[in-house]
GROMACS .gro file of C-alpha atoms in nm:
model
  236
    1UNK     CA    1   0.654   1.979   2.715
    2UNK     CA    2   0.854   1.936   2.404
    3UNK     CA    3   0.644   1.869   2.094
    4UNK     CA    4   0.638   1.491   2.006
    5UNK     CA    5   0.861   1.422   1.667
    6UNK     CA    6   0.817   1.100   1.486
    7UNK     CA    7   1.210   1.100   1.528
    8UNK     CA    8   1.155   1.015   1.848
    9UNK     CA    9   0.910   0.705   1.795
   10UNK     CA   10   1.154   0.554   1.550
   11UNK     CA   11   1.181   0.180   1.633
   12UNK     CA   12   1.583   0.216   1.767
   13UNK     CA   13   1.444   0.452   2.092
   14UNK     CA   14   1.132   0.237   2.232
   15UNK     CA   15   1.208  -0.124   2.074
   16UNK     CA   16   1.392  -0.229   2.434
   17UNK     CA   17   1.123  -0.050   2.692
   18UNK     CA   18   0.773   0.110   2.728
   19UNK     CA   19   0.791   0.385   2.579
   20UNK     CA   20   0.497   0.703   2.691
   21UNK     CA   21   0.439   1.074   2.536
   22UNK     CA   22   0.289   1.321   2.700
   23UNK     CA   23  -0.029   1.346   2.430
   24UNK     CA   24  -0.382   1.319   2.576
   25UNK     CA   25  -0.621   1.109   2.412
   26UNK     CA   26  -0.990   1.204   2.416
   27UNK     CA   27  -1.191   0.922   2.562
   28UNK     CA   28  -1.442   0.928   2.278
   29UNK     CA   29  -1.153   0.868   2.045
   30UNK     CA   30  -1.105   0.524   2.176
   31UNK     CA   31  -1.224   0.280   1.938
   32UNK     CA   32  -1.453  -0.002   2.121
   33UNK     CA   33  -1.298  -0.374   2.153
   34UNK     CA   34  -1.555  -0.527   1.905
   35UNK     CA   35  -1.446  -0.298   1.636
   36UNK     CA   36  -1.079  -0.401   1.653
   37UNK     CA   37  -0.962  -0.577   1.348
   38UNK     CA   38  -0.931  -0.991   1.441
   39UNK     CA   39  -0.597  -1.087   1.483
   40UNK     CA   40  -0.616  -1.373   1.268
   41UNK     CA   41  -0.655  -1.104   0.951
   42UNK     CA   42  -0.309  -0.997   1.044
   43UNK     CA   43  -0.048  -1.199   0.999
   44UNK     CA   44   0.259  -0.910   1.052
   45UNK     CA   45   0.283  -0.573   1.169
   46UNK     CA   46   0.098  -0.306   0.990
   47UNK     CA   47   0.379  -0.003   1.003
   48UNK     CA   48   0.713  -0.201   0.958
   49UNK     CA   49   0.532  -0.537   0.819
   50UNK     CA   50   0.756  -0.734   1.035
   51UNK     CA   51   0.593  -1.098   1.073
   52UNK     CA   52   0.419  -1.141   1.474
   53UNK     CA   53   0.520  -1.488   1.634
   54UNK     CA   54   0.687  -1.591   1.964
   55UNK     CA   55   0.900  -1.272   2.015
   56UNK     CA   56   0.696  -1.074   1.844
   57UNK     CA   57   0.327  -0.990   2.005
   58UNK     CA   58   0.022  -0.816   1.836
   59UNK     CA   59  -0.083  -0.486   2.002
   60UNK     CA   60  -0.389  -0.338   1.910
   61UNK     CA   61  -0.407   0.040   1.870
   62UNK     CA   62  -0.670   0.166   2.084
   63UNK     CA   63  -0.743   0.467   1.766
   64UNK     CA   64  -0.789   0.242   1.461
   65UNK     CA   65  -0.855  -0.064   1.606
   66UNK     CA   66  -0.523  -0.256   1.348
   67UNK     CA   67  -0.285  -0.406   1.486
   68UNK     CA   68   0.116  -0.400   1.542
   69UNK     CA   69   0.390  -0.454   1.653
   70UNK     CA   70   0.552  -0.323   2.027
   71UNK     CA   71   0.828  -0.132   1.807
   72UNK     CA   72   0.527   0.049   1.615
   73UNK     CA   73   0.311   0.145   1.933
   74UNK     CA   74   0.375   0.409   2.234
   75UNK     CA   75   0.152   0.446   2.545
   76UNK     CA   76  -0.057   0.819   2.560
   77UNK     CA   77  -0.262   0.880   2.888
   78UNK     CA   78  -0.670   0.911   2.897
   79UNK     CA   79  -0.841   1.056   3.162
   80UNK     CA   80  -0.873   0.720   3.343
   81UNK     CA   81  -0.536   0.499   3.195
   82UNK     CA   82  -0.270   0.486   2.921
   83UNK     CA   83  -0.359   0.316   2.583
   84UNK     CA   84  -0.166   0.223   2.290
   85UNK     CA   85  -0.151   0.444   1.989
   86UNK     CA   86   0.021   0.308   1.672
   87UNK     CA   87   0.275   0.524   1.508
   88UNK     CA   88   0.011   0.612   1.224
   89UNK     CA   89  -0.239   0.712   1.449
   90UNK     CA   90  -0.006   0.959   1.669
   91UNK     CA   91  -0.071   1.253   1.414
   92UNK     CA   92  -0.449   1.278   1.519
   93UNK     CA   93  -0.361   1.381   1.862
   94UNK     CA   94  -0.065   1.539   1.773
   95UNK     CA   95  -0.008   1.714   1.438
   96UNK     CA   96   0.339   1.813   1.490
   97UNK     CA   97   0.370   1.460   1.411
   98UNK     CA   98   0.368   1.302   1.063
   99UNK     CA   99   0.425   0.973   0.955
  100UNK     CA  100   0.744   0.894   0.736
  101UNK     CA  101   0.670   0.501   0.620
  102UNK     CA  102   0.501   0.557   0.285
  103UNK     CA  103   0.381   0.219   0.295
  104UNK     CA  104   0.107   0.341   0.553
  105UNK     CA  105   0.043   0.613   0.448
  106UNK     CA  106  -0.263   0.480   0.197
  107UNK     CA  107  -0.375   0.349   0.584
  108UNK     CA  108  -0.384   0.723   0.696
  109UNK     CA  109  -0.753   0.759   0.533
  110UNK     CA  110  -0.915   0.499   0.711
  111UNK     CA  111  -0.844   0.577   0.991
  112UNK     CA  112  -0.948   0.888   1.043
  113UNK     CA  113  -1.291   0.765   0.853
  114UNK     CA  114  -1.245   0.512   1.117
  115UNK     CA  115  -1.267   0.796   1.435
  116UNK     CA  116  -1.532   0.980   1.203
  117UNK     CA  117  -1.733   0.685   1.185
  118UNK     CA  118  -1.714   0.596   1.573
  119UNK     CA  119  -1.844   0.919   1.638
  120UNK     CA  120  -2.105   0.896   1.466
  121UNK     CA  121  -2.189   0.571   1.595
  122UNK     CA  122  -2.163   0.727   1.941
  123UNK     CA  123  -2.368   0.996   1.886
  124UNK     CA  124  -2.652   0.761   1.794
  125UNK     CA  125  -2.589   0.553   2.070
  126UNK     CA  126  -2.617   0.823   2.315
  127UNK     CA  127  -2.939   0.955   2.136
  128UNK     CA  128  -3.078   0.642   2.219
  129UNK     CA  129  -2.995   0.622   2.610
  130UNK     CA  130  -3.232   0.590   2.915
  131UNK     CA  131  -3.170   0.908   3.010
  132UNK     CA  132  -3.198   1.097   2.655
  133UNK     CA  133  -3.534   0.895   2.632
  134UNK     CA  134  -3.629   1.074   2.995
  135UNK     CA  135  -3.521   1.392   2.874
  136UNK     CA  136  -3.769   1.408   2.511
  137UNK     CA  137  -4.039   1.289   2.731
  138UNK     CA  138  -4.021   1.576   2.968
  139UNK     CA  139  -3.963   1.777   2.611
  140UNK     CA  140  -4.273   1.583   2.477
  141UNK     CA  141  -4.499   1.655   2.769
  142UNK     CA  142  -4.410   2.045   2.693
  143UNK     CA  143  -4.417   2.032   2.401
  144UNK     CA  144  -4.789   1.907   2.412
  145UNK     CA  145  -4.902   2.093   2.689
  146UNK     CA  146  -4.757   2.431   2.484
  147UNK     CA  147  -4.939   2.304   2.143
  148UNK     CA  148  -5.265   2.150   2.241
  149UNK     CA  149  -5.448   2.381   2.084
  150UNK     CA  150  -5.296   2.293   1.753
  151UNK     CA  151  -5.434   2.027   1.577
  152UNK     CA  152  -5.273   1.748   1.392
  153UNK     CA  153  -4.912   1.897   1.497
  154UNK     CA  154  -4.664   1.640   1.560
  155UNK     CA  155  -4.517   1.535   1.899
  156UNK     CA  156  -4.118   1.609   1.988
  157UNK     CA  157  -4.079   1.202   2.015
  158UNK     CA  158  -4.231   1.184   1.662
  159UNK     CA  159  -4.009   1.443   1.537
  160UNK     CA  160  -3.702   1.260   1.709
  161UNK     CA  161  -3.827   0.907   1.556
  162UNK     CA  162  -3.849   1.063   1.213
  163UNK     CA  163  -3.487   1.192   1.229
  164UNK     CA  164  -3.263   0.973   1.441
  165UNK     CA  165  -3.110   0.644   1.313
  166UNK     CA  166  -3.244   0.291   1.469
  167UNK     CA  167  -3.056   0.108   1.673
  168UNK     CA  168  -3.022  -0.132   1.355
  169UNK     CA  169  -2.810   0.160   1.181
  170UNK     CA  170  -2.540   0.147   1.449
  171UNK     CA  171  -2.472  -0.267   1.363
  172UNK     CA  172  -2.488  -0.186   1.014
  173UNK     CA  173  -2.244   0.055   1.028
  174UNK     CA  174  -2.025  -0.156   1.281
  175UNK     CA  175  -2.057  -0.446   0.999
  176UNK     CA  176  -1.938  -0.243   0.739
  177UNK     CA  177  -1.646  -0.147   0.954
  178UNK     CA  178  -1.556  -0.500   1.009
  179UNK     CA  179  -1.624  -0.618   0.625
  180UNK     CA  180  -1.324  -0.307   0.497
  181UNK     CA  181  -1.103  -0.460   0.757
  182UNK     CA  182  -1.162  -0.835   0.603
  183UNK     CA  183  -1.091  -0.711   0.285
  184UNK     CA  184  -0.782  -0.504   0.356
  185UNK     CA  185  -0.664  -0.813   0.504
  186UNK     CA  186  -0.753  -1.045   0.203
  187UNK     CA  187  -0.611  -0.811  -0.055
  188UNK     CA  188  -0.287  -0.792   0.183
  189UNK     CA  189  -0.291  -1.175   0.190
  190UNK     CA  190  -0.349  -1.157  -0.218
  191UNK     CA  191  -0.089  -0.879  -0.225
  192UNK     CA  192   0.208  -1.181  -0.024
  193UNK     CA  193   0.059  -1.454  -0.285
  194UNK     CA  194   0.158  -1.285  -0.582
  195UNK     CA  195   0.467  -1.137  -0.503
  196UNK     CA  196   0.558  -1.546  -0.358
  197UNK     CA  197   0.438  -1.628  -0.746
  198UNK     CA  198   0.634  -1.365  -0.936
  199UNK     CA  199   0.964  -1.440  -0.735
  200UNK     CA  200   0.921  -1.844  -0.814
  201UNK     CA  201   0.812  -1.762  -1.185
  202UNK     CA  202   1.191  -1.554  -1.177
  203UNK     CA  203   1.379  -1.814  -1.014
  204UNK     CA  204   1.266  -2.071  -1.277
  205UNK     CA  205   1.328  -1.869  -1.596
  206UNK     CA  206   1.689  -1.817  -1.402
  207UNK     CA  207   1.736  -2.171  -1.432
  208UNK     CA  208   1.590  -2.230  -1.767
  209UNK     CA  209   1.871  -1.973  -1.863
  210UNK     CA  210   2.114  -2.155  -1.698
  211UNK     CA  211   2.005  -2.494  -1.859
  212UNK     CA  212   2.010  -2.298  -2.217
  213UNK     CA  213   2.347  -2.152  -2.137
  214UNK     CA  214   2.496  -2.513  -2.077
  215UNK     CA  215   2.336  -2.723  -2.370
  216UNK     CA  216   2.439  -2.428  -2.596
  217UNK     CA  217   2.841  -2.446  -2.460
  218UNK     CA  218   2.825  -2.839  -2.512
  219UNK     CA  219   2.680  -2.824  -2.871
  220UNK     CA  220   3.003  -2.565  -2.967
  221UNK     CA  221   3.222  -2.786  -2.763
  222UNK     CA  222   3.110  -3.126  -2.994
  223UNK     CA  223   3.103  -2.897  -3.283
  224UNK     CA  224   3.482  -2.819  -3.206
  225UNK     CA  225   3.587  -3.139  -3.172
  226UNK     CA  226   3.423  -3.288  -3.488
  227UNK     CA  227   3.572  -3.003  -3.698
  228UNK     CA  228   3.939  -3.099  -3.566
  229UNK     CA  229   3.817  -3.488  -3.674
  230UNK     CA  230   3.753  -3.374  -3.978
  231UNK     CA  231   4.108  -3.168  -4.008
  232UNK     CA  232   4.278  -3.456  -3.918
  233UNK     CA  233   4.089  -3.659  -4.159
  234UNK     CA  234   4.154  -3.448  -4.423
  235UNK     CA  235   4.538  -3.399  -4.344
  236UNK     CA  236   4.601  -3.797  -4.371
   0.00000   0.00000   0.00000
């Protein structure tokens, strides 16, 4: 297979259909549904900032959880189905690829701490599953059995209590997920406001100008006419 370019996802070759690449993603790379940025924090497309409305839909990339636009997203194959991958996100599974819209590239950071920090959460998850739990107490009951003569020495569910996060560290870690998406979004929103402000601040010192520009031709033009008055005054 040829090695995926980021020439090839430009927005002229898969705008008009579905567009697929032969990269794999790993299934533990895909970023659960409740982690996805709200699409009410997003009020245009991420890569090419293009505004979503009636022609143009949100798609959520399956790696980062942000959102685009179709242009911006391409459809890689799991073990099970295809899932979107934004443009940004491409170079994770394949690092022949590398993104060329500097705008995003400040995005690049999160979301790889994004995939670091679902892993994490993951591995605590699974640490805390039915079947991990069956598995320490066989490891507990040998562990006893092998130390009973030992006094005082601690059990393997002890040991595993002392060094495993709670369940209550895997929602505070989602929650801090979700509170640097809301304030991405707010400074992007802050971002629009002030740029809006600056433009209309321009516009009206353009027509204060203007307004200077005309008051200051009529006062010459009456100061013309009343020194050919006073000419003509003069010349009688």
């Amino acid at each position: 297979m040829a090695p995926l370019t980021m020439a090839s996802l430009s927005p002229h070759t898969f705008g008009a259909t579905r567009q697929s690449t032969g990269s794999v993603v790993p299934s533990h790379h895909i970023l659960p549904r409740q982690l996805w940025v709200s699409k009410k924090n997003r009020s245009g497309c991420v890569w090419c900032g293009k505004s979503f409305g009636l022609f143009r839909h949100r798609h959520h990339c399956r790696l980062c959880g942000d959102l685009f636009c179709k242009d911006c997203v391409v459809y890689c194959t799991t073990r099970e189905t295809s899932v979107k991958v934004c443009r940004l996100c491409i170079p994770t599974i394949d690092p022949a690829c590398q993104p060329n819209n500097p705008r995003a590239l400040p995005r690049r950071r999160t979301t790889m701490e994004n995939v670091k920090l679902l892993d994490t959460i993951r591995c605590v998850e699974y640490s805390n599953t039915p079947k991990e739990r069956g598995t320490s107490s066989v490891r507990t009951t040998v562990t006893s059995s092998s130390t009973a003569s030992l006094p005082n020495s601690p059990s393997a569910s002890e040991l595993k209590a002392a060094i495993l996060p709670s369940s209550s560290m895997v929602a505070t870690l989602a929650h801090l997920l979700q509170e640097t998406a809301d304030t991405q979004a707010t400074l992007a929103v802050q971002t629009s406001s002030a740029t809006h402000m600056i433009s209309a601040h321009g516009a009206q010192i353009e027509r204060l100008n203007q307004a200077i520009a005309r008051i200051e031709a009529k006062f010459w033009e009456d100061c013309g006419g009343n020194a050919g008055s006073l000419s003509d005054d003069k010349s009688l």
